[in-house]
DNA sequence: ATAGATTTGTCCGTATGTATG
DNA sequence: GCATACATACGGACAAATCTA
């Protein structure tokens, strides 16, 4: 592992365990170079990660202050699979696959992404149960020229693990948007709501490391339980 | 201005104007050091900013690929004032102040933030009209020990300009969350909706550079027009 | 399949600028 | 004014990924 990652994890652990308590200063960058026996640039890389993840606030002339915000959750921000989130927050989860078939590329994708109109996609619909209640309905559209098929046992587990570990793909970034919209019939059936109720839709356009588009996901959430958190910086 | 900021802005302008077109590579870091006559570290700082703002994708061994995503909007992400957003997207905006008075610190803030129960806050309610329609209702709770009062002409303009330019405060970061909830009576009146309708609430806890909490904002948006976008990285 | 060239990533050391107390 | 701490910038070295001949 890289030095700055190792140091980041060490500092993160020490903040979490209270060795560096909230609203106190971390050791100065100079002291940290001595503690870890690395250059100041390396320390600064680790501190930048800590800041990005909300653990500290940097202040020129003063020091790096430990915050207590990092405990907050980031369930939607970033690119994480449902399985990763479930493991982090340890809630009981069940997934039911209700569709897994090849289709022609949908029109709305053709409008946004420049691809061959004859390309095929895999359409996957999965219903997520948390505490025996349907909380999320995931629609995945996966580019078949990149991933020819999704075995059913993979669909029931983590398609991201399959992409990254088995197929060796590198997922790089996603363009996400979310908003509220009227419930579809499928939403009504599974969420047990009415036609004039709303759901929250999280749309993601996911890209590989070489910038090829390979997946669109629409996650539909109950209004009452959806929540998004982030730390924004000026 | 700092060198890396100047270079960032120059590259951003060249990407926007098409001098560096989408899906081509930027000049290599080595070439850029010659173009701008700075060190490679400085160039890399500028490139990191470009990546963070979604203009490029970095690939070790290959280069920095120009993306076409940066045109997308970021109306909620980050800390921006309503005025700044309105200016960027050039929509016609009107603000109406419907409350501006001092109150005791509300209970829900005491629960989350560790402050004196006798402290006072300024409660500001402002209604935002876009194209002559109410789109946003902003509730601001501003810590009176930091900002004793908000003159009415400031409330009608930008309170952030007032904080930063006139009072010399430095806003550092905010903890944000958003979710859907039932419309209050005020929502119903101004949005002209019903009691069982929902609105989107964006809550922000805003902190100064020295980590003192100084403002809470609840922005209430219409369900139909609310939209959030971001670029997430794995 | 391999070797070499190119490009970005990591790391080091040093110097100077700027904000804080 | 002074010491301390973070911010910016420079230059050099090697590692890792990518592409090409």
Coordinates of C-alpha atoms (C1' of nucleotides) in Angstrom, one line a residue:
Chain A
X1 CA 0.0 0.0 0.0
X2 CA 1.1 3.6 -0.6
X3 CA 2.6 5.5 2.2
X4 CA 0.0 8.3 2.3
X5 CA -2.8 5.7 2.3
X6 CA -1.3 3.9 5.3
X7 CA -0.9 7.1 7.2
X8 CA -4.4 8.2 6.3
X9 CA -5.8 5.0 7.7
X10 CA -3.7 5.2 10.8
X11 CA -4.9 8.8 11.5
X12 CA -8.5 7.9 10.7
X13 CA -8.3 5.0 13.2
X14 CA -6.8 7.3 15.9
X15 CA -9.5 9.9 15.3
X16 CA -12.2 7.3 15.5
X17 CA -10.8 5.8 18.6
X18 CA -10.5 9.2 20.3
X19 CA -6.7 9.3 20.5
X20 CA -7.1 12.6 18.6
X21 CA -10.3 13.9 20.1
X22 CA -12.8 16.2 18.5
X23 CA -12.0 19.9 18.4
X24 CA -8.4 19.4 19.3
X25 CA -5.5 19.9 16.9
X26 CA -3.6 17.1 15.2
X27 CA 0.1 17.1 15.6
X28 CA 1.6 19.7 13.2
X29 CA 2.7 18.6 9.8
X30 CA 6.3 18.9 10.9
X31 CA 5.7 16.6 13.9
X32 CA 3.9 14.1 11.7
X33 CA 6.8 13.9 9.4
X34 CA 8.9 12.8 12.3
X35 CA 6.3 10.4 13.7
X36 CA 5.9 8.6 10.4
X37 CA 9.4 9.3 9.0
X38 CA 8.1 10.6 5.6
X39 CA 8.3 13.9 3.8
X40 CA 5.9 16.7 4.4
X41 CA 4.4 16.3 1.0
X42 CA 3.3 12.7 1.9
X43 CA 1.8 13.9 5.2
X44 CA -0.1 16.6 3.3
X45 CA -1.6 14.0 0.9
X46 CA -2.9 12.1 3.9
X47 CA -4.3 15.2 5.5
X48 CA -6.0 16.2 2.2
X49 CA -7.8 12.8 2.3
X50 CA -8.8 13.3 5.9
X51 CA -10.2 16.8 5.0
X52 CA -12.1 15.4 2.0
X53 CA -13.7 12.8 4.1
X54 CA -14.8 15.4 6.7
X55 CA -12.5 14.3 9.6
X56 CA -10.5 17.5 9.9
X57 CA -10.6 21.2 9.1
X58 CA -7.4 22.8 7.9
X59 CA -6.4 26.3 9.0
X60 CA -3.3 28.0 7.8
X61 CA -1.3 29.4 10.7
X62 CA -3.2 27.4 13.3
X63 CA -3.4 23.7 12.6
X64 CA -5.6 20.8 11.6
X65 CA -8.7 20.6 13.8
X66 CA -10.4 17.3 14.4
X67 CA -14.2 17.4 13.6
X68 CA -16.9 15.1 14.7
X69 CA -18.8 15.1 11.4
X70 CA -17.2 12.1 9.8
X71 CA -19.5 9.8 11.8
X72 CA -22.3 11.0 9.5
X73 CA -23.3 8.7 6.7
X74 CA -22.9 9.1 3.0
X75 CA -25.4 6.6 1.6
X76 CA -25.8 8.0 -1.9
X77 CA -22.8 10.3 -2.4
X78 CA -19.9 8.7 -4.1
X79 CA -19.9 5.4 -6.1
X80 CA -20.7 2.6 -3.8
X81 CA -22.6 -0.6 -4.4
X82 CA -25.7 -1.5 -2.4
X83 CA -23.8 -4.4 -0.9
X84 CA -21.0 -2.1 0.3
X85 CA -23.4 0.3 1.9
X86 CA -25.3 -2.6 3.5
X87 CA -22.2 -4.0 5.0
X88 CA -21.0 -0.7 6.4
X89 CA -24.3 0.0 8.1
X90 CA -25.1 -3.6 8.9
X91 CA -28.7 -3.7 8.1
X92 CA -30.5 -6.9 7.1
X93 CA -30.9 -6.9 3.4
X94 CA -32.6 -9.1 0.9
X95 CA -32.5 -8.7 -2.9
X96 CA -35.0 -10.1 -5.3
X97 CA -34.3 -10.1 -9.1
X98 CA -37.5 -9.5 -11.0
X99 CA -36.1 -9.0 -14.5
X100 CA -32.9 -9.9 -16.3
X101 CA -33.0 -9.8 -20.0
X102 CA -31.4 -8.2 -23.1
X103 CA -33.0 -5.3 -24.8
X104 CA -32.3 -2.7 -27.5
X105 CA -30.7 0.5 -26.3
X106 CA -33.5 2.6 -24.8
X107 CA -34.2 5.9 -26.6
X108 CA -33.4 8.2 -23.6
X109 CA -29.8 6.8 -23.5
X110 CA -29.3 7.4 -27.2
X111 CA -30.3 11.0 -26.6
X112 CA -27.6 11.5 -24.0
X113 CA -24.8 9.2 -25.0
X114 CA -23.3 8.8 -28.4
X115 CA -23.5 5.1 -29.2
X116 CA -24.6 2.8 -32.0
X117 CA -28.5 2.5 -32.1
X118 CA -28.2 -1.3 -32.6
X119 CA -26.3 -1.9 -29.4
X120 CA -28.0 -4.1 -26.8
X121 CA -28.2 -3.6 -23.1
X122 CA -29.0 -5.9 -20.2
X123 CA -32.1 -4.7 -18.3
X124 CA -32.0 -5.7 -14.6
X125 CA -34.7 -4.9 -12.1
X126 CA -34.0 -5.6 -8.5
X127 CA -36.1 -5.0 -5.4
X128 CA -34.3 -4.3 -2.1
X129 CA -35.9 -5.3 1.2
X130 CA -34.7 -3.7 4.4
X131 CA -36.3 -5.2 7.5
X132 CA -38.7 -7.1 5.2
X133 CA -40.0 -3.9 3.6
X134 CA -39.3 -2.8 0.1
X135 CA -37.2 0.4 0.3
X136 CA -35.5 0.6 -3.1
X137 CA -36.2 -0.6 -6.6
X138 CA -33.1 -0.6 -8.8
X139 CA -33.2 -0.5 -12.6
X140 CA -29.9 -1.3 -14.2
X141 CA -29.1 -0.9 -17.9
X142 CA -25.8 -2.5 -18.6
X143 CA -24.0 -2.2 -21.9
X144 CA -23.9 -5.7 -23.4
X145 CA -20.8 -4.9 -25.5
X146 CA -18.9 -4.5 -22.3
X147 CA -20.7 -7.1 -20.1
X148 CA -22.5 -9.8 -22.2
X149 CA -24.6 -11.2 -19.4
X150 CA -25.3 -11.1 -15.7
X151 CA -25.6 -14.6 -14.2
X152 CA -28.5 -14.8 -11.8
X153 CA -26.4 -15.5 -8.8
X154 CA -24.4 -12.4 -9.5
X155 CA -27.6 -10.3 -9.8
X156 CA -28.6 -11.5 -6.4
X157 CA -25.2 -10.5 -4.9
X158 CA -23.1 -7.6 -6.1
X159 CA -22.8 -6.7 -9.8
X160 CA -19.9 -4.4 -8.9
X161 CA -17.9 -7.1 -7.3
X162 CA -18.5 -9.1 -10.5
X163 CA -17.4 -6.2 -12.7
X164 CA -14.3 -5.4 -10.8
X165 CA -13.0 -8.6 -9.3
X166 CA -14.1 -11.2 -12.0
X167 CA -14.1 -9.1 -15.2
X168 CA -11.3 -6.7 -14.2
X169 CA -13.1 -3.6 -15.1
X170 CA -12.2 -0.3 -13.5
X171 CA -15.1 1.9 -12.6
X172 CA -14.0 5.5 -12.6
X173 CA -16.8 8.1 -12.2
X174 CA -20.5 8.6 -12.4
X175 CA -22.7 11.5 -13.3
X176 CA -25.6 11.5 -10.8
X177 CA -28.8 13.4 -10.5
X178 CA -31.8 13.0 -8.3
X179 CA -35.3 14.4 -8.0
X180 CA -38.8 13.4 -7.1
X181 CA -41.3 12.0 -9.6
X182 CA -44.6 10.3 -9.8
X183 CA -44.7 6.6 -8.9
X184 CA -44.9 4.1 -11.8
X185 CA -47.1 1.1 -11.7
X186 CA -44.1 -1.0 -10.6
X187 CA -43.4 1.5 -7.8
X188 CA -47.1 1.3 -6.7
X189 CA -47.0 -2.4 -6.6
X190 CA -43.9 -2.9 -4.6
X191 CA -44.0 0.2 -2.4
X192 CA -47.7 -0.2 -1.9
X193 CA -48.5 3.4 -2.7
X194 CA -50.9 5.2 -5.0
X195 CA -50.6 6.6 -8.5
X196 CA -50.4 10.2 -7.3
X197 CA -47.6 9.5 -4.8
X198 CA -44.1 10.5 -5.5
X199 CA -40.8 8.6 -5.2
X200 CA -37.2 9.8 -5.2
X201 CA -35.2 8.8 -8.3
X202 CA -31.4 8.7 -8.2
X203 CA -30.1 8.4 -11.8
X204 CA -26.5 7.5 -12.4
X205 CA -24.5 7.4 -15.6
X206 CA -21.5 5.3 -14.8
X207 CA -18.2 5.3 -16.8
X208 CA -15.1 3.1 -16.9
X209 CA -11.6 4.4 -16.5
X210 CA -11.2 4.8 -20.2
X211 CA -14.3 7.1 -20.2
X212 CA -16.5 4.5 -22.0
X213 CA -20.1 4.6 -20.8
X214 CA -21.2 1.3 -19.6
X215 CA -24.1 1.5 -17.1
X216 CA -27.1 3.5 -16.3
X217 CA -28.9 3.0 -13.0
X218 CA -32.2 4.4 -11.7
X219 CA -32.7 3.8 -8.0
X220 CA -36.1 4.5 -6.9
X221 CA -36.6 5.2 -3.1
X222 CA -39.5 5.8 -0.8
X223 CA -40.1 9.5 -0.1
X224 CA -40.3 8.9 3.7
X225 CA -37.0 7.1 4.1
X226 CA -34.8 8.7 1.6
X227 CA -32.0 10.9 3.0
X228 CA -28.9 12.3 1.5
X229 CA -25.9 13.8 3.4
X230 CA -22.7 15.4 2.4
X231 CA -20.1 17.9 3.5
X232 CA -19.7 20.8 1.2
X233 CA -16.8 23.2 1.2
X234 CA -16.7 26.8 0.1
Chain B
X1 CA -3.6 35.2 -7.8
X2 CA -1.8 31.9 -7.2
X3 CA -0.1 30.3 -10.2
X4 CA -2.1 27.1 -10.1
X5 CA -5.4 29.0 -10.0
X6 CA -4.4 31.1 -13.0
X7 CA -3.5 28.0 -14.9
X8 CA -6.7 26.3 -13.9
X9 CA -8.8 29.1 -15.2
X10 CA -6.8 29.3 -18.4
X11 CA -7.3 25.6 -19.1
X12 CA -11.0 25.8 -18.1
X13 CA -11.5 28.6 -20.6
X14 CA -9.7 26.6 -23.3
X15 CA -11.8 23.6 -22.7
X16 CA -15.0 25.6 -22.6
X17 CA -14.1 27.3 -25.9
X18 CA -13.3 24.1 -27.6
X19 CA -9.5 24.7 -28.0
X20 CA -9.2 21.4 -26.1
X21 CA -12.1 19.4 -27.4
X22 CA -14.1 16.7 -25.6
X23 CA -12.5 13.2 -25.6
X24 CA -9.1 14.4 -26.7
X25 CA -6.0 14.5 -24.5
X26 CA -4.7 17.6 -22.9
X27 CA -1.0 18.4 -23.5
X28 CA 1.1 16.2 -21.2
X29 CA 2.1 17.5 -17.8
X30 CA 5.6 17.9 -19.2
X31 CA 4.5 19.9 -22.1
X32 CA 2.3 22.1 -19.8
X33 CA 5.3 22.9 -17.6
X34 CA 7.0 24.3 -20.7
X35 CA 3.8 26.2 -21.9
X36 CA 3.3 27.9 -18.5
X37 CA 6.9 27.8 -17.4
X38 CA 6.1 26.4 -13.9
X39 CA 7.1 23.2 -12.1
X40 CA 5.2 19.9 -12.6
X41 CA 3.7 20.1 -9.1
X42 CA 2.0 23.3 -9.9
X43 CA 0.6 21.9 -13.1
X44 CA -0.7 18.9 -11.2
X45 CA -2.5 21.1 -8.7
X46 CA -4.3 22.8 -11.6
X47 CA -5.2 19.4 -13.2
X48 CA -6.5 18.2 -9.8
X49 CA -8.9 21.1 -9.7
X50 CA -10.0 20.4 -13.3
X51 CA -10.7 16.8 -12.3
X52 CA -12.6 17.7 -9.2
X53 CA -14.8 20.0 -11.2
X54 CA -15.5 17.3 -13.8
X55 CA -13.6 18.7 -16.7
X56 CA -11.1 15.9 -17.2
X57 CA -10.4 12.3 -16.3
X58 CA -6.9 11.4 -15.4
X59 CA -5.3 8.1 -16.6
X60 CA -1.9 7.0 -15.5
X61 CA 0.2 6.1 -18.5
X62 CA -2.2 7.7 -21.0
X63 CA -3.0 11.3 -20.2
X64 CA -5.7 13.7 -19.2
X65 CA -8.9 13.2 -21.2
X66 CA -11.3 16.1 -21.6
X67 CA -14.9 15.3 -20.6
X68 CA -18.1 17.1 -21.6
X69 CA -19.8 16.8 -18.2
X70 CA -18.7 20.1 -16.7
X71 CA -21.5 21.9 -18.5
X72 CA -23.8 20.2 -16.1
X73 CA -25.1 22.3 -13.2
X74 CA -24.5 22.0 -9.5
X75 CA -27.3 24.0 -8.0
X76 CA -27.1 22.5 -4.5
X77 CA -23.8 20.9 -4.1
X78 CA -21.1 23.0 -2.6
X79 CA -21.6 26.2 -0.6
X80 CA -23.1 28.8 -2.8
X81 CA -25.4 31.6 -2.1
X82 CA -28.7 31.9 -3.9
X83 CA -27.5 35.1 -5.5
X84 CA -24.4 33.4 -6.9
X85 CA -26.4 30.6 -8.4
X86 CA -28.9 33.0 -9.8
X87 CA -26.1 35.0 -11.5
X88 CA -24.5 31.9 -12.9
X89 CA -27.7 30.6 -14.5
X90 CA -29.1 34.0 -15.2
X91 CA -32.7 33.5 -14.3
X92 CA -34.9 36.3 -13.2
X93 CA -35.2 36.2 -9.4
X94 CA -37.0 38.1 -6.8
X95 CA -36.7 37.7 -3.0
X96 CA -39.3 38.7 -0.5
X97 CA -38.4 38.8 3.2
X98 CA -41.4 37.7 5.3
X99 CA -39.7 37.4 8.7
X100 CA -36.6 38.9 10.3
X101 CA -36.5 38.8 14.1
X102 CA -34.5 37.6 17.1
X103 CA -35.5 34.4 18.8
X104 CA -34.2 32.0 21.5
X105 CA -32.1 29.2 20.2
X106 CA -34.5 26.5 18.9
X107 CA -34.5 23.2 20.6
X108 CA -33.5 21.1 17.6
X109 CA -30.2 23.1 17.3
X110 CA -29.4 22.6 21.0
X111 CA -29.8 18.9 20.5
X112 CA -27.2 18.9 17.7
X113 CA -24.8 21.7 18.5
X114 CA -23.2 22.3 21.9
X115 CA -24.0 26.0 22.7
X116 CA -25.4 28.0 25.6
X117 CA -29.2 27.6 25.9
X118 CA -29.6 31.3 26.4
X119 CA -28.0 32.3 23.1
X120 CA -30.2 34.1 20.6
X121 CA -30.6 33.6 16.9
X122 CA -31.9 35.7 14.0
X123 CA -34.8 34.0 12.3
X124 CA -35.0 35.0 8.6
X125 CA -37.7 33.7 6.3
X126 CA -37.3 34.5 2.6
X127 CA -39.4 33.5 -0.4
X128 CA -37.7 33.1 -3.7
X129 CA -39.6 33.8 -6.9
X130 CA -38.3 32.4 -10.2
X131 CA -40.3 33.6 -13.3
X132 CA -42.9 35.0 -10.9
X133 CA -43.5 31.6 -9.2
X134 CA -42.5 30.7 -5.7
X135 CA -39.8 28.0 -6.1
X136 CA -37.9 28.1 -2.8
X137 CA -38.6 29.1 0.8
X138 CA -35.5 29.8 2.8
X139 CA -35.4 29.6 6.6
X140 CA -32.2 31.0 8.1
X141 CA -31.2 30.8 11.7
X142 CA -28.2 32.9 12.3
X143 CA -26.2 33.0 15.5
X144 CA -26.7 36.5 17.0
X145 CA -23.4 36.3 18.9
X146 CA -21.6 36.2 15.6
X147 CA -24.0 38.4 13.5
X148 CA -26.1 40.7 15.8
X149 CA -28.5 41.8 13.1
X150 CA -29.4 41.5 9.4
X151 CA -30.4 44.9 7.9
X152 CA -33.5 44.5 5.7
X153 CA -31.7 45.6 2.5
X154 CA -29.1 42.9 3.2
X155 CA -31.8 40.3 3.6
X156 CA -33.2 41.3 0.2
X157 CA -29.8 40.9 -1.4
X158 CA -27.1 38.4 -0.3
X159 CA -26.5 37.6 3.3
X160 CA -23.3 35.8 2.3
X161 CA -21.9 38.9 0.6
X162 CA -22.6 40.8 3.8
X163 CA -20.9 38.1 6.0
X164 CA -17.8 37.8 3.8
X165 CA -17.3 41.3 2.4
X166 CA -18.7 43.6 5.1
X167 CA -18.1 41.6 8.2
X168 CA -14.9 39.8 7.1
X169 CA -16.1 36.3 8.1
X170 CA -14.8 33.2 6.4
X171 CA -17.3 30.5 5.7
X172 CA -15.5 27.2 5.6
X173 CA -17.8 24.2 5.3
X174 CA -21.3 23.0 5.7
X175 CA -22.9 19.7 6.7
X176 CA -25.9 19.2 4.4
X177 CA -28.7 16.7 4.2
X178 CA -31.8 16.6 2.2
X179 CA -35.0 14.6 2.1
X180 CA -38.7 14.9 1.4
X181 CA -41.2 15.8 4.0
X182 CA -44.8 16.9 4.4
X183 CA -45.7 20.5 3.5
X184 CA -46.1 22.9 6.4
X185 CA -48.8 25.5 6.4
X186 CA -46.4 28.1 5.2
X187 CA -45.4 25.8 2.3
X188 CA -49.0 25.3 1.4
X189 CA -49.7 29.0 1.3
X190 CA -46.7 30.0 -0.8
X191 CA -46.4 26.9 -3.1
X192 CA -50.2 26.7 -3.3
X193 CA -50.2 23.0 -2.5
X194 CA -52.1 20.7 -0.1
X195 CA -51.4 19.4 3.3
X196 CA -50.6 15.9 2.2
X197 CA -48.2 17.1 -0.5
X198 CA -44.4 16.8 0.0
X199 CA -41.6 19.3 -0.4
X200 CA -37.9 18.7 -0.6
X201 CA -35.9 20.1 2.4
X202 CA -32.3 20.9 2.2
X203 CA -30.8 21.4 5.6
X204 CA -27.4 23.0 6.1
X205 CA -25.3 23.5 9.2
X206 CA -22.8 26.1 8.2
X207 CA -19.4 26.6 10.0
X208 CA -16.8 29.3 10.0
X209 CA -13.1 28.8 9.3
X210 CA -12.4 28.4 13.0
X211 CA -15.1 25.7 13.2
X212 CA -17.6 27.7 15.1
X213 CA -21.1 27.0 14.1
X214 CA -22.9 30.1 13.0
X215 CA -25.9 29.4 10.7
X216 CA -28.6 26.8 10.0
X217 CA -30.5 27.0 6.8
X218 CA -33.6 25.0 5.7
X219 CA -34.3 25.5 2.0
X220 CA -37.7 24.1 1.0
X221 CA -38.2 23.3 -2.7
X222 CA -41.1 22.3 -4.8
X223 CA -41.0 18.5 -5.6
X224 CA -41.5 19.0 -9.3
X225 CA -38.7 21.3 -9.9
X226 CA -36.1 20.2 -7.5
X227 CA -33.0 18.6 -9.0
X228 CA -29.6 17.8 -7.7
X229 CA -26.6 16.8 -9.8
X230 CA -23.0 15.8 -9.0
X231 CA -20.0 13.9 -10.3
X232 CA -19.0 11.1 -8.0
X233 CA -15.7 9.3 -8.1
X234 CA -14.9 5.7 -7.0
Chain C
dA1 C1' 5.6 -11.5 -26.5
dT2 C1' 9.1 -7.9 -25.5
dA3 C1' 11.6 -3.7 -25.1
dG4 C1' 11.5 1.1 -25.1
dA5 C1' 9.3 5.6 -24.9
dT6 C1' 5.7 8.3 -22.9
dT7 C1' 2.7 9.7 -19.3
dT8 C1' 0.8 10.0 -14.8
dG9 C1' 1.6 8.7 -9.7
dT10 C1' 4.4 8.8 -5.6
dC11 C1' 8.0 10.5 -2.7
dC12 C1' 11.8 13.3 -1.3
dG13 C1' 14.2 17.7 0.1
dT14 C1' 14.3 22.7 0.1
dA15 C1' 12.8 27.4 -0.1
dT16 C1' 9.7 31.1 0.5
dG17 C1' 5.0 33.1 1.3
dT18 C1' 1.0 33.8 4.4
dA19 C1' -2.0 33.4 8.4
dT20 C1' -2.3 32.9 13.5
dG21 C1' -1.3 33.9 18.2
Chain D
dG1 C1' 8.3 41.7 16.1
dC2 C1' 8.6 36.8 16.6
dA3 C1' 7.7 31.9 16.5
dT4 C1' 4.7 28.4 14.7
dA5 C1' 1.9 26.2 11.3
dC6 C1' -0.1 25.6 6.9
dA7 C1' 0.2 27.0 1.6
dT8 C1' 2.7 27.4 -2.6
dA9 C1' 6.3 26.4 -5.6
dC10 C1' 10.6 24.3 -7.4
dG11 C1' 13.5 20.3 -9.0
dG12 C1' 14.7 15.7 -9.0
dA13 C1' 14.1 10.6 -8.7
dC14 C1' 11.8 6.4 -9.4
dA15 C1' 7.4 3.5 -9.9
dA16 C1' 3.4 2.0 -12.4
dA17 C1' 0.3 2.1 -16.4
dT18 C1' -0.2 2.6 -21.3
dC19 C1' 1.1 2.6 -26.0
dT20 C1' 3.9 1.6 -29.9
dA21 C1' 7.4 -0.4 -32.7

